[in-house]
CSV table of C-alpha atoms in Angstrom, one decimal:
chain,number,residue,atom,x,y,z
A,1,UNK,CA,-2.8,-15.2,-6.0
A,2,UNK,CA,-5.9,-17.2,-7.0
A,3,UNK,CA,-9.4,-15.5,-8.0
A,4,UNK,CA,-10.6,-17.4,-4.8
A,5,UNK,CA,-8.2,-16.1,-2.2
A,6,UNK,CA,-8.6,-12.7,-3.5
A,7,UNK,CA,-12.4,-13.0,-2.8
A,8,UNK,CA,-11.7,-14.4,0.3
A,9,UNK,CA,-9.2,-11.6,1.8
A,10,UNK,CA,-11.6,-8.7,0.5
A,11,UNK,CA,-14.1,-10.6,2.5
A,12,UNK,CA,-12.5,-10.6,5.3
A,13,UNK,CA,-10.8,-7.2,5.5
A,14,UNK,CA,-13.9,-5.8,4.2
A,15,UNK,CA,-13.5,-1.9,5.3
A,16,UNK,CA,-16.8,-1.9,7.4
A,17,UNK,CA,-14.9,-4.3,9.7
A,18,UNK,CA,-11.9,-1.8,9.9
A,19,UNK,CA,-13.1,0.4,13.0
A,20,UNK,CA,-13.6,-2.6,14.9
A,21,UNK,CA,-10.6,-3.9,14.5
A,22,UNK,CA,-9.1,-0.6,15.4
A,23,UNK,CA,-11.3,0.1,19.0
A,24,UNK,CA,-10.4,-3.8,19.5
A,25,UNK,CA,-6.6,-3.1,19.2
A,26,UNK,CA,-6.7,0.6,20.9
A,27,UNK,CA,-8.7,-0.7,24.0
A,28,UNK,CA,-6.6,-3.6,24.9
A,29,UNK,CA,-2.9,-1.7,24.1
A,30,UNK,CA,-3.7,1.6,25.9
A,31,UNK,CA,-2.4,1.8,29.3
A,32,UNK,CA,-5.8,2.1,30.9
A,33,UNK,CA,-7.3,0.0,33.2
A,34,UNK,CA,-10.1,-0.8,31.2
A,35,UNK,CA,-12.0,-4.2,32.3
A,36,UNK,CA,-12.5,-6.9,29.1
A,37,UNK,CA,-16.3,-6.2,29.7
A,38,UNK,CA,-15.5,-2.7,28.8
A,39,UNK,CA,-13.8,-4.2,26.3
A,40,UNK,CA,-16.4,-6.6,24.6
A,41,UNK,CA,-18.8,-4.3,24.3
A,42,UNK,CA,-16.8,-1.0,23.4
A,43,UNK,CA,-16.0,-3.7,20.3
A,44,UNK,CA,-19.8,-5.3,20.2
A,45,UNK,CA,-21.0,-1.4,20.2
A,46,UNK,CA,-19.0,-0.4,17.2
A,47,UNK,CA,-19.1,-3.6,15.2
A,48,UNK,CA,-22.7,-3.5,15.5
A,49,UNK,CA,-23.4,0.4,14.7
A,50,UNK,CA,-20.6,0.5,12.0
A,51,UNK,CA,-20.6,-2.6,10.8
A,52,UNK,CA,-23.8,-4.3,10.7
A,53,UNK,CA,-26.5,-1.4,10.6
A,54,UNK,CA,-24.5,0.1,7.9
A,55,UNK,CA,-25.2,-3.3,6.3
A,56,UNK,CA,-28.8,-3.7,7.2
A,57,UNK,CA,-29.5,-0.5,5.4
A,58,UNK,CA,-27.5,-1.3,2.1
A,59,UNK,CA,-29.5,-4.8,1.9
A,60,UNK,CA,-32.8,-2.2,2.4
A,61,UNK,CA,-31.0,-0.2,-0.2
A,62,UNK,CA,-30.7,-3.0,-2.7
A,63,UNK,CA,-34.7,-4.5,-2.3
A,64,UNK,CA,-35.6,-1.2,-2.9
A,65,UNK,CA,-33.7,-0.5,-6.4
A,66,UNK,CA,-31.4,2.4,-4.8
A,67,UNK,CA,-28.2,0.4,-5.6
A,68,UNK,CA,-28.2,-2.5,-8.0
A,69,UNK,CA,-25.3,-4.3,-6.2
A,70,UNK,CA,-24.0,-5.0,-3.0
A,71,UNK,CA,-20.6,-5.3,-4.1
A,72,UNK,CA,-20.9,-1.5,-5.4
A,73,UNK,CA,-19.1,-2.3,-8.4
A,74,UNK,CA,-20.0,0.9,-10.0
A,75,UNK,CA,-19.4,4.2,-8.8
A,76,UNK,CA,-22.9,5.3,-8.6
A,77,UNK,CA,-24.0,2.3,-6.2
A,78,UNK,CA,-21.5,3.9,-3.4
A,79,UNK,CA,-23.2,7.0,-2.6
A,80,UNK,CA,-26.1,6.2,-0.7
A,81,UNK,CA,-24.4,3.4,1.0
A,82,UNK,CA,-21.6,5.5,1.9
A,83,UNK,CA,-23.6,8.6,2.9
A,84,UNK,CA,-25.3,6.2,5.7
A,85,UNK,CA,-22.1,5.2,7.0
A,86,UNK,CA,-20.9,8.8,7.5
A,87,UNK,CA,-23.9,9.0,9.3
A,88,UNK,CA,-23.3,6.2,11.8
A,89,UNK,CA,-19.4,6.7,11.7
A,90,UNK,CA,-20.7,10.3,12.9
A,91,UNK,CA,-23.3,9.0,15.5
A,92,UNK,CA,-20.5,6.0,17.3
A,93,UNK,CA,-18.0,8.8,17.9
A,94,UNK,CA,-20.4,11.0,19.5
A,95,UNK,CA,-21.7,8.1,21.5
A,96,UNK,CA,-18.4,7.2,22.7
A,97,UNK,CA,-16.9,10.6,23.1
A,98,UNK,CA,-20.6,11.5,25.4
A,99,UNK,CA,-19.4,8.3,27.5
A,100,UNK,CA,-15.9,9.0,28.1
A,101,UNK,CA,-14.8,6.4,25.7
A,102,UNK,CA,-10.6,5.7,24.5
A,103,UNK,CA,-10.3,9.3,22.7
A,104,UNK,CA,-8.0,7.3,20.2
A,105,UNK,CA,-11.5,5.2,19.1
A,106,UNK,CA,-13.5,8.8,18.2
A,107,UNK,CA,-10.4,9.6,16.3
A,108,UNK,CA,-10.8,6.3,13.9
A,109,UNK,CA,-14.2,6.9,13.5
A,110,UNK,CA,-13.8,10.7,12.4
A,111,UNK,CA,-10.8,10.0,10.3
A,112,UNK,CA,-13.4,7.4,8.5
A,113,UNK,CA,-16.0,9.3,8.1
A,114,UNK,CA,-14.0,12.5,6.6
A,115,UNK,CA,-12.4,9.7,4.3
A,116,UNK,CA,-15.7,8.7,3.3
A,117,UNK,CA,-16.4,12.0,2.8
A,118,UNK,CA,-13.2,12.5,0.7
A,119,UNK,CA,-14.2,9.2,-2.2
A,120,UNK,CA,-17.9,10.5,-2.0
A,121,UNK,CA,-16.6,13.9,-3.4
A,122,UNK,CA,-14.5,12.1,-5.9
A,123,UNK,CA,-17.0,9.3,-6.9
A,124,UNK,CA,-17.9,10.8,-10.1
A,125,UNK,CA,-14.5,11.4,-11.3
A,126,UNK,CA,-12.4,7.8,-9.7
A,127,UNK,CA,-13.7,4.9,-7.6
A,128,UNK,CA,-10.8,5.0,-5.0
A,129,UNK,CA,-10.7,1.5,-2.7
A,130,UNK,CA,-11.9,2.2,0.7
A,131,UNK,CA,-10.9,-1.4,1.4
A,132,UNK,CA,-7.2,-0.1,1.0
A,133,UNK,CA,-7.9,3.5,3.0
A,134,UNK,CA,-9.5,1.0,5.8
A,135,UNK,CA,-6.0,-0.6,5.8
A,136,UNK,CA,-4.1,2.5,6.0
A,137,UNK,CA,-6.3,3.8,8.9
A,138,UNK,CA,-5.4,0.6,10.4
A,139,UNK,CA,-0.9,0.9,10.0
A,140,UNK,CA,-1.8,4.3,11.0
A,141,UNK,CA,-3.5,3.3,14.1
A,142,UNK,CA,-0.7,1.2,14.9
A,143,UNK,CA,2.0,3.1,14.4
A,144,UNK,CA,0.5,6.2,16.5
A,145,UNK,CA,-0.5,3.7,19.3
A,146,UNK,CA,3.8,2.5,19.1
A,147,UNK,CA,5.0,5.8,18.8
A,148,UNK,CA,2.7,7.7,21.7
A,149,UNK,CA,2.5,5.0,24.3
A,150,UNK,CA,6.2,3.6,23.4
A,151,UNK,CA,4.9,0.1,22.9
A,152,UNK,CA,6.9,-2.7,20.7
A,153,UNK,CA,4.1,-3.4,18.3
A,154,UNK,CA,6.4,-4.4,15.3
A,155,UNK,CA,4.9,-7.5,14.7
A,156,UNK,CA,1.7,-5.9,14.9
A,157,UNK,CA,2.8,-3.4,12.2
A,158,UNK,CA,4.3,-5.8,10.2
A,159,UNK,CA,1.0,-7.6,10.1
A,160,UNK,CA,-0.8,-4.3,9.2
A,161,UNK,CA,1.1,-3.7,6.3
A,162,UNK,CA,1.5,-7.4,5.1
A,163,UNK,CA,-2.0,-7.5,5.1
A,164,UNK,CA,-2.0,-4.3,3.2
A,165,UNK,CA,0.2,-5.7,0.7
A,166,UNK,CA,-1.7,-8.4,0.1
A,167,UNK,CA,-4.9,-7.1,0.3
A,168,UNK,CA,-4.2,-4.6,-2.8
A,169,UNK,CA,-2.7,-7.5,-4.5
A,170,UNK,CA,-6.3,-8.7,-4.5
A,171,UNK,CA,-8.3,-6.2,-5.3
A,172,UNK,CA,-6.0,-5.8,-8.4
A,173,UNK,CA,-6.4,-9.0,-9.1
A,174,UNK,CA,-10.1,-8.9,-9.0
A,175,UNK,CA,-9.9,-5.9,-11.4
A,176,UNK,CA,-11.9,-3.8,-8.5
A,177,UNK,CA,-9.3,-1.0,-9.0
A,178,UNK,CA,-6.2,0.2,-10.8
A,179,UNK,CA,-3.1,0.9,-8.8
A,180,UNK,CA,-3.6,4.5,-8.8
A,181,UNK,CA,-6.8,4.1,-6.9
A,182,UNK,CA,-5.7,1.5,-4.6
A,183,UNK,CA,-2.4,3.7,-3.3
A,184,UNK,CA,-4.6,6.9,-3.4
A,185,UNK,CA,-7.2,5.1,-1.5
A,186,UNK,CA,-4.2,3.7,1.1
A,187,UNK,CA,-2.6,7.2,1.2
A,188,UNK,CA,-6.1,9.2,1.7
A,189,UNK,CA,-7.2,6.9,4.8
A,190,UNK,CA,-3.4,6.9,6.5
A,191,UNK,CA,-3.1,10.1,5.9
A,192,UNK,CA,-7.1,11.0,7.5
A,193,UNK,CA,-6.0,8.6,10.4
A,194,UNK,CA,-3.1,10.0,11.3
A,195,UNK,CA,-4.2,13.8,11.0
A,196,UNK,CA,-7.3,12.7,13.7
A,197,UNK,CA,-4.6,11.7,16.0
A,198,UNK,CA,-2.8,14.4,15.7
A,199,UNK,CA,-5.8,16.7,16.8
A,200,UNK,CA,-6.5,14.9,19.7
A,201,UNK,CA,-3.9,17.4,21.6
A,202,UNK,CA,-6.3,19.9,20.5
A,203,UNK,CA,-9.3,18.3,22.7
């Protein structure tokens, strides 16, 4: 794999992106009648207040000194920018759980913020990738959406975890993290996901 593509793919499956990929693929596989308005903007709601506010406030974060990169290379640079994104991971679930929203969204956005919650607790001992635990919340997703709702989504899986492979491949390759952070990181936010799930028979 070239430095290039590497950069590219971490780009692209950034973790922000992760929980609206997830509302994206719950909304239009749960058999609902939910109208593609509903649709566009459940999606447009969480991309913007997980995705690009979250940003909006590291790019503040980084004028002002807080952080000194916005790739968060070191450990230290992840707390603040990972403390506001509990926040609004917090604030969307609440939202959408207060407006009768997919149950199976909330759960994504809880299992990310208690995984969030999980690296910020272990920041000053390992910098675990969250753009690996993003990708495990993801297969989770999928696989709990298959298994509950008895749909074929193999393809769909396969593409999860394809994409997985390839996306630690990367970051290994950029030298963003060893292979015990990487499969911790996957572990921690499959593991988050499919615990949330789980406690939705609990609501």
């Amino acid at each position: 794999m070239s430095l290039r593509f590497a950069q590219i793919l971490s780009y692209i499956l950034h973790p922000a992106i992760i929980p609206s990929l997830g509302a994206f693929l719950i909304l239009n596989v749960i058999p609902e009648h939910i109208t593609s308005e509903q649709i566009r903007y459940t999606t447009a709601f969480v991309f913007l207040s997980t995705y690009i506010v979250p940003a909006a406030f590291s790019l503040i974060m980084r004028q002002m000194g807080m952080i000194q990169s916005l790739h968060m290379s070191d450990a230290k640079d992840r707390r603040y920018p990972f403390m506001v994104s509990i926040v609004f991971f917090a604030f969307t679930g609440y939202t959408l759980y207060n407006n009768g929203v997919a149950m199976e969204i909330v759960a994504v956005l809880a299992a990310s913020a208690v995984t969030l919650l999980i690296f910020l607790a272990f920041l000053s001992v390992t910098k675990l990738s969250v753009h690996l635990a993003g990708m495990g919340g993801l297969t989770a997703t999928v696989l709990y959406l298959s298994y509950t709702y008895h749909l074929m989504l193999l393809e769909t899986l396969a593409l999860a975890v394809l994409l997985s492979g390839l996306l630690g491949t990367a970051r290994l390759k950029l030298k963003a993290h060893t292979t015990f952070q990487i499969l911790s990181g996957y572990g921690i936010g499959l593991a988050c996901t499919f615990i949330a799930f789980h406690l939705l028979e609990f609501v």
